[in-house]
mmCIF file of C-alpha atoms and ligand atoms in Angstrom:
data_model
loop_
_atom_site.group_PDB
_atom_site.id
_atom_site.type_symbol
_atom_site.label_atom_id
_atom_site.label_comp_id
_atom_site.label_asym_id
_atom_site.label_seq_id
_atom_site.Cartn_x
_atom_site.Cartn_y
_atom_site.Cartn_z
ATOM 1 C CA MET A 1 -50.016 -27.960 6.472
ATOM 2 C CA ASP A 2 -50.008 -26.794 10.095
ATOM 3 C CA LYS A 3 -53.285 -25.380 11.318
ATOM 4 C CA LYS A 4 -53.348 -21.679 12.155
ATOM 5 C CA ILE A 5 -54.352 -20.527 15.600
ATOM 6 C CA THR A 6 -55.216 -17.266 17.337
ATOM 7 C CA ILE A 7 -52.908 -16.104 20.115
ATOM 8 C CA ALA A 8 -54.302 -13.581 22.607
ATOM 9 C CA ILE A 9 -51.872 -11.722 24.869
ATOM 10 C CA ASP A 10 -53.284 -9.564 27.649
ATOM 11 C CA GLY A 11 -51.833 -7.978 30.714
ATOM 12 C CA PHE A 12 -50.842 -4.872 32.599
ATOM 13 C CA SER A 13 -49.140 -1.930 30.882
ATOM 14 C CA SER A 14 -45.456 -2.225 30.062
ATOM 15 C CA THR A 15 -45.228 -5.933 30.778
ATOM 16 C CA GLY A 16 -43.570 -6.574 27.434
ATOM 17 C CA LYS A 17 -46.726 -7.840 25.709
ATOM 18 C CA SER A 18 -45.816 -6.295 22.387
ATOM 19 C CA THR A 19 -42.235 -7.587 22.482
ATOM 20 C CA LEU A 20 -43.444 -11.138 23.054
ATOM 21 C CA ALA A 21 -46.261 -10.806 20.511
ATOM 22 C CA LYS A 22 -43.907 -9.482 17.816
ATOM 23 C CA GLN A 23 -41.368 -12.254 18.446
ATOM 24 C CA LEU A 24 -44.079 -14.932 18.334
ATOM 25 C CA ALA A 25 -45.549 -13.528 15.124
ATOM 26 C CA ARG A 26 -42.114 -13.491 13.490
ATOM 27 C CA HIS A 27 -41.327 -17.077 14.527
ATOM 28 C CA LEU A 28 -44.693 -18.457 13.459
ATOM 29 C CA GLY A 29 -45.137 -16.306 10.334
ATOM 30 C CA TYR A 30 -48.283 -14.770 11.874
ATOM 31 C CA VAL A 31 -49.714 -11.258 11.715
ATOM 32 C CA TYR A 32 -49.161 -9.123 14.819
ATOM 33 C CA VAL A 33 -51.825 -6.630 15.916
ATOM 34 C CA ASP A 34 -51.112 -4.084 18.671
ATOM 35 C CA THR A 35 -54.589 -3.074 19.842
ATOM 36 C CA GLY A 36 -53.165 -0.558 22.332
ATOM 37 C CA ALA A 37 -51.945 1.418 19.298
ATOM 38 C CA MET A 38 -55.565 1.716 18.152
ATOM 39 C CA TYR A 39 -56.734 3.160 21.503
ATOM 40 C CA ARG A 40 -53.711 5.451 21.440
ATOM 41 C CA ALA A 41 -54.551 6.674 17.926
ATOM 42 C CA VAL A 42 -58.142 7.486 18.948
ATOM 43 C CA THR A 43 -56.709 9.395 21.923
ATOM 44 C CA LEU A 44 -54.372 11.339 19.644
ATOM 45 C CA PHE A 45 -57.355 12.228 17.438
ATOM 46 C CA ALA A 46 -59.267 13.515 20.498
ATOM 47 C CA MET A 47 -56.231 15.566 21.556
ATOM 48 C CA GLN A 48 -55.795 17.054 18.077
ATOM 49 C CA LYS A 49 -59.471 18.047 17.971
ATOM 50 C CA GLY A 50 -59.242 19.585 21.455
ATOM 51 C CA TYR A 51 -61.764 17.141 22.934
ATOM 52 C CA ILE A 52 -59.449 15.950 25.692
ATOM 53 C CA GLY A 53 -56.695 17.515 27.780
ATOM 54 C CA GLU A 54 -55.154 17.312 31.215
ATOM 55 C CA ASP A 55 -58.309 18.473 33.033
ATOM 56 C CA PHE A 56 -61.182 18.193 30.546
ATOM 57 C CA PHE A 57 -62.796 15.586 28.336
ATOM 58 C CA ASN A 58 -65.714 16.208 25.997
ATOM 59 C CA LYS A 59 -66.676 12.551 25.635
ATOM 60 C CA GLN A 60 -69.779 13.254 23.573
ATOM 61 C CA ALA A 61 -67.791 15.196 20.961
ATOM 62 C CA LEU A 62 -65.477 12.227 20.555
ATOM 63 C CA ILE A 63 -68.374 9.763 20.346
ATOM 64 C CA ASP A 64 -70.077 11.958 17.717
ATOM 65 C CA SER A 65 -66.964 12.013 15.539
ATOM 66 C CA LEU A 66 -66.020 8.335 15.729
ATOM 67 C CA ASP A 67 -67.050 7.832 12.104
ATOM 68 C CA ALA A 68 -64.375 10.343 11.081
ATOM 69 C CA ILE A 69 -61.620 8.165 12.546
ATOM 70 C CA LYS A 70 -60.001 5.771 10.107
ATOM 71 C CA LEU A 71 -57.383 3.444 11.560
ATOM 72 C CA LYS A 72 -55.057 1.292 9.528
ATOM 73 C CA PHE A 73 -51.886 -0.738 10.098
ATOM 74 C CA LEU A 74 -49.312 -0.644 7.304
ATOM 75 C CA TYR A 75 -46.350 -3.009 7.365
ATOM 76 C CA ASN A 76 -42.957 -1.281 7.341
ATOM 77 C CA PRO A 77 -40.433 -3.804 5.970
ATOM 78 C CA ASP A 78 -37.455 -1.844 7.357
ATOM 79 C CA LEU A 79 -38.780 -1.960 10.923
ATOM 80 C CA GLU A 80 -40.408 -5.355 10.375
ATOM 81 C CA PHE A 81 -43.699 -4.363 11.941
ATOM 82 C CA ALA A 82 -46.964 -2.694 11.019
ATOM 83 C CA GLU A 83 -47.177 0.999 11.867
ATOM 84 C CA MET A 84 -50.318 2.800 12.953
ATOM 85 C CA TYR A 85 -51.991 5.247 10.560
ATOM 86 C CA LEU A 86 -54.683 7.675 11.678
ATOM 87 C CA ASN A 87 -56.662 9.012 8.718
ATOM 88 C CA ASP A 88 -53.782 8.044 6.403
ATOM 89 C CA VAL A 89 -51.094 9.764 8.482
ATOM 90 C CA ASN A 90 -48.366 7.707 10.133
ATOM 91 C CA VAL A 91 -48.740 8.406 13.872
ATOM 92 C CA GLU A 92 -46.519 5.615 15.173
ATOM 93 C CA LYS A 93 -44.189 7.998 16.980
ATOM 94 C CA GLU A 94 -46.795 10.433 18.313
ATOM 95 C CA ILE A 95 -48.960 7.739 19.905
ATOM 96 C CA ARG A 96 -46.049 6.566 22.086
ATOM 97 C CA THR A 97 -45.585 9.861 23.970
ATOM 98 C CA LEU A 98 -46.234 10.125 27.707
ATOM 99 C CA GLY A 99 -48.902 12.757 26.883
ATOM 100 C CA VAL A 100 -50.958 10.122 25.037
ATOM 101 C CA SER A 101 -50.214 7.479 27.711
ATOM 102 C CA GLN A 102 -51.605 9.796 30.385
ATOM 103 C CA LEU A 103 -54.973 10.153 28.612
ATOM 104 C CA VAL A 104 -55.484 6.866 26.784
ATOM 105 C CA SER A 105 -57.089 4.951 29.668
ATOM 106 C CA HIS A 106 -59.884 7.541 29.846
ATOM 107 C CA VAL A 107 -60.589 7.129 26.133
ATOM 108 C CA ALA A 108 -60.479 3.338 26.462
ATOM 109 C CA GLU A 109 -63.262 3.520 29.080
ATOM 110 C CA ILE A 110 -65.797 4.753 26.522
ATOM 111 C CA HIS A 111 -68.175 2.010 25.418
ATOM 112 C CA GLU A 112 -68.690 3.403 21.893
ATOM 113 C CA VAL A 113 -64.928 3.560 21.310
ATOM 114 C CA ARG A 114 -64.542 -0.048 22.427
ATOM 115 C CA VAL A 115 -67.384 -1.261 20.205
ATOM 116 C CA LYS A 116 -65.783 0.347 17.152
ATOM 117 C CA LEU A 117 -62.287 -0.979 17.849
ATOM 118 C CA VAL A 118 -63.340 -4.467 18.928
ATOM 119 C CA GLU A 119 -65.308 -4.875 15.695
ATOM 120 C CA GLN A 120 -62.247 -3.946 13.658
ATOM 121 C CA GLN A 121 -60.039 -6.272 15.734
ATOM 122 C CA LYS A 122 -62.394 -9.224 15.267
ATOM 123 C CA HIS A 123 -62.323 -8.592 11.548
ATOM 124 C CA MET A 124 -58.500 -8.480 11.478
ATOM 125 C CA GLY A 125 -58.329 -11.858 13.209
ATOM 126 C CA GLU A 126 -60.916 -13.631 11.085
ATOM 127 C CA GLY A 127 -58.402 -15.681 9.113
ATOM 128 C CA LYS A 128 -56.513 -16.819 12.269
ATOM 129 C CA GLY A 129 -52.707 -16.869 12.160
ATOM 130 C CA VAL A 130 -52.747 -13.762 14.314
ATOM 131 C CA VAL A 131 -51.073 -12.661 17.541
ATOM 132 C CA MET A 132 -53.019 -9.830 19.140
ATOM 133 C CA ASP A 133 -52.111 -7.998 22.321
ATOM 134 C CA GLY A 134 -54.174 -5.738 24.558
ATOM 135 C CA ARG A 135 -56.337 -5.883 27.669
ATOM 136 C CA ASP A 136 -59.490 -7.713 26.526
ATOM 137 C CA ILE A 137 -58.283 -9.962 23.735
ATOM 138 C CA GLY A 138 -58.730 -13.295 25.519
ATOM 139 C CA THR A 139 -61.956 -12.213 27.230
ATOM 140 C CA ILE A 140 -63.895 -10.138 24.670
ATOM 141 C CA VAL A 141 -62.230 -10.010 21.252
ATOM 142 C CA PHE A 142 -61.247 -13.683 20.902
ATOM 143 C CA PRO A 143 -62.782 -15.637 23.800
ATOM 144 C CA ASN A 144 -62.167 -18.804 21.757
ATOM 145 C CA ALA A 145 -58.475 -18.141 21.084
ATOM 146 C CA GLU A 146 -56.511 -21.388 21.185
ATOM 147 C CA LEU A 147 -53.703 -19.809 23.237
ATOM 148 C CA LYS A 148 -54.142 -17.060 25.822
ATOM 149 C CA ILE A 149 -51.318 -15.510 27.799
ATOM 150 C CA PHE A 150 -51.797 -13.101 30.700
ATOM 151 C CA MET A 151 -48.682 -11.089 31.496
ATOM 152 C CA ASN A 152 -47.620 -9.344 34.649
ATOM 153 C CA SER A 153 -44.473 -8.063 36.298
ATOM 154 C CA ALA A 154 -43.584 -5.915 39.286
ATOM 155 C CA PRO A 155 -44.659 -2.237 38.827
ATOM 156 C CA GLY A 156 -41.124 -0.937 39.494
ATOM 157 C CA VAL A 157 -39.677 -3.248 36.839
ATOM 158 C CA ARG A 158 -42.323 -2.155 34.337
ATOM 159 C CA ALA A 159 -41.825 1.548 35.028
ATOM 160 C CA GLN A 160 -38.069 1.175 34.641
ATOM 161 C CA ARG A 161 -38.493 -0.557 31.249
ATOM 162 C CA ARG A 162 -40.957 2.068 30.026
ATOM 163 C CA PHE A 163 -38.770 4.924 31.288
ATOM 164 C CA LYS A 164 -35.802 3.517 29.350
ATOM 165 C CA GLU A 165 -37.909 3.180 26.164
ATOM 166 C CA LEU A 166 -39.165 6.774 26.399
ATOM 167 C CA VAL A 167 -35.679 8.153 27.023
ATOM 168 C CA GLU A 168 -34.428 6.182 24.020
ATOM 169 C CA LEU A 169 -37.206 7.781 21.957
ATOM 170 C CA GLY A 170 -35.777 11.151 23.013
ATOM 171 C CA GLN A 171 -38.619 12.130 25.362
ATOM 172 C CA LYS A 172 -37.997 14.286 28.401
ATOM 173 C CA VAL A 173 -39.626 12.386 31.242
ATOM 174 C CA THR A 174 -38.795 11.518 34.832
ATOM 175 C CA TYR A 175 -38.898 8.026 36.291
ATOM 176 C CA GLU A 176 -41.459 9.230 38.880
ATOM 177 C CA GLU A 177 -43.852 10.438 36.148
ATOM 178 C CA VAL A 178 -43.588 7.144 34.303
ATOM 179 C CA TYR A 179 -44.081 5.111 37.504
ATOM 180 C CA LYS A 180 -47.205 7.124 38.342
ATOM 181 C CA ASN A 181 -48.547 6.587 34.819
ATOM 182 C CA VAL A 182 -48.051 2.815 35.063
ATOM 183 C CA ILE A 183 -49.899 2.683 38.409
ATOM 184 C CA ASP A 184 -52.702 5.013 37.279
ATOM 185 C CA ARG A 185 -53.315 3.050 34.083
ATOM 186 C CA ASP A 186 -53.353 -0.268 35.963
ATOM 187 C CA TYR A 187 -56.055 1.146 38.222
ATOM 188 C CA ILE A 188 -58.257 2.573 35.469
ATOM 189 C CA ASP A 189 -57.799 -0.437 33.162
ATOM 190 C CA THR A 190 -58.803 -2.909 35.898
ATOM 191 C CA HIS A 191 -61.678 -0.853 37.341
ATOM 192 C CA ARG A 192 -63.526 0.382 34.248
ATOM 193 C CA GLU A 193 -67.075 -0.805 33.681
ATOM 194 C CA ASP A 194 -66.696 -1.986 30.085
ATOM 195 C CA SER A 195 -64.277 -4.895 29.516
ATOM 196 C CA PRO A 196 -61.949 -4.332 32.478
ATOM 197 C CA LEU A 197 -58.557 -5.971 32.365
ATOM 198 C CA ILE A 198 -58.959 -9.424 33.906
ATOM 199 C CA LYS A 199 -57.262 -12.715 33.287
ATOM 200 C CA ALA A 200 -59.381 -15.065 31.172
ATOM 201 C CA GLU A 201 -60.013 -18.278 33.097
ATOM 202 C CA ASP A 202 -58.124 -20.344 30.547
ATOM 203 C CA ALA A 203 -55.173 -17.942 30.151
ATOM 204 C CA ILE A 204 -51.657 -18.967 31.123
ATOM 205 C CA GLU A 205 -50.218 -16.479 33.595
ATOM 206 C CA MET A 206 -46.640 -15.317 33.070
ATOM 207 C CA ASP A 207 -44.703 -13.097 35.433
ATOM 208 C CA ASN A 208 -41.659 -11.860 33.617
ATOM 209 C CA SER A 209 -40.126 -9.648 36.311
ATOM 210 C CA TYR A 210 -37.039 -11.780 36.479
ATOM 211 C CA ILE A 211 -36.855 -13.879 33.328
ATOM 212 C CA SER A 212 -35.292 -12.744 30.059
ATOM 213 C CA LYS A 213 -37.256 -12.010 26.888
ATOM 214 C CA GLN A 214 -35.565 -14.990 25.239
ATOM 215 C CA GLU A 215 -36.526 -17.412 28.032
ATOM 216 C CA GLN A 216 -40.082 -16.150 27.920
ATOM 217 C CA LEU A 217 -40.292 -16.526 24.142
ATOM 218 C CA GLU A 218 -38.935 -20.064 24.279
ATOM 219 C CA LYS A 219 -41.482 -21.102 26.912
ATOM 220 C CA VAL A 220 -44.425 -19.712 24.954
ATOM 221 C CA LEU A 221 -43.179 -21.074 21.619
ATOM 222 C CA VAL A 222 -43.091 -24.600 23.046
ATOM 223 C CA ILE A 223 -46.715 -24.241 24.159
ATOM 224 C CA ALA A 224 -47.824 -22.639 20.866
ATOM 225 C CA LYS A 225 -46.167 -25.302 18.704
ATOM 226 C CA LYS A 226 -47.778 -28.045 20.774
ATOM 227 C CA ILE A 227 -51.230 -26.557 20.210
ATOM 228 C CA ILE A 228 -50.555 -26.005 16.497
ATOM 229 C CA SER A 229 -49.444 -29.582 15.910
ATOM 230 C CA ASN A 230 -52.320 -31.166 17.841
HETATM 231 O O1 LIG B 1 -50.959 -1.617 25.369
HETATM 232 P P1 LIG B 1 -50.840 -0.114 25.559
HETATM 233 O O2 LIG B 1 -50.174 0.273 26.838
HETATM 234 O O3 LIG B 1 -50.269 0.581 24.371
HETATM 235 O O4 LIG B 1 -52.379 0.353 25.676
HETATM 236 C C1 LIG B 1 -52.739 1.682 25.894
HETATM 237 C C2 LIG B 1 -54.053 1.775 26.654
HETATM 238 O O5 LIG B 1 -55.127 1.338 25.824
HETATM 239 C C3 LIG B 1 -54.143 0.953 27.923
HETATM 240 O O6 LIG B 1 -53.818 1.716 29.070
HETATM 241 C C4 LIG B 1 -55.583 0.505 27.983
HETATM 242 C C5 LIG B 1 -56.070 0.604 26.580
HETATM 243 N N1 LIG B 1 -56.304 -0.676 25.923
HETATM 244 C C6 LIG B 1 -57.524 -1.282 26.146
HETATM 245 O O7 LIG B 1 -58.331 -0.784 26.930
HETATM 246 N N2 LIG B 1 -57.839 -2.416 25.482
HETATM 247 C C7 LIG B 1 -56.955 -2.984 24.641
HETATM 248 N N3 LIG B 1 -57.299 -4.109 23.994
HETATM 249 C C8 LIG B 1 -55.699 -2.391 24.425
HETATM 250 C C9 LIG B 1 -55.398 -1.239 25.105
#
């Protein structure tokens, strides 16, 4: 039987990490874990409790209530991926709004939040056969992952993709707002003190500004299969 490996996919926001991770998981029969969804769900919790808003953030209140946050992924066979549940409520749609995107990087800066989520992520990947995407997967969560990919693409290309996705989800947003959000998140994610977004030394860098999703998948699958069969 083929050995199972861990695949870590990191990179800037809206670089298509989750698309690639989902495709890889499907082809290899692996479990896909979207760690950004977990940070988004914690952000939604903080918004619902009134701990965070456009111009305020009661960090301590969020830290004090971390034990009251239960996160779970449940596989939806119709959509063929695992949806995010916050305290047993499906929040998959709510966590993808621009409102959550505009606040999530501030929540992801909090050390206590990261400790809680990283612990859960390590646990989910214990049995290998997992493709996990995020910002610190190859550096902090699985520094020994057999395959690490670091994704990037031009900010304008990323904002255009994200804008299209949000419009398709029925959200009323402008391209300028989405572009600003992409740039702001890049800055915060790469400059925070705890686990900033950086490329792991042994990660393979992929710029997908001008290659198709299919081409990208094929390239990575060749590499993954080589590692698996070695
Ligand atoms: O992947 P995403 O855009 O859904 O992630 C949302 C935010 O969560 C992102 O701006 C930074 C944060 N994040 C993180 O800090 N660490 C991760 N492993 C995943 C996401």
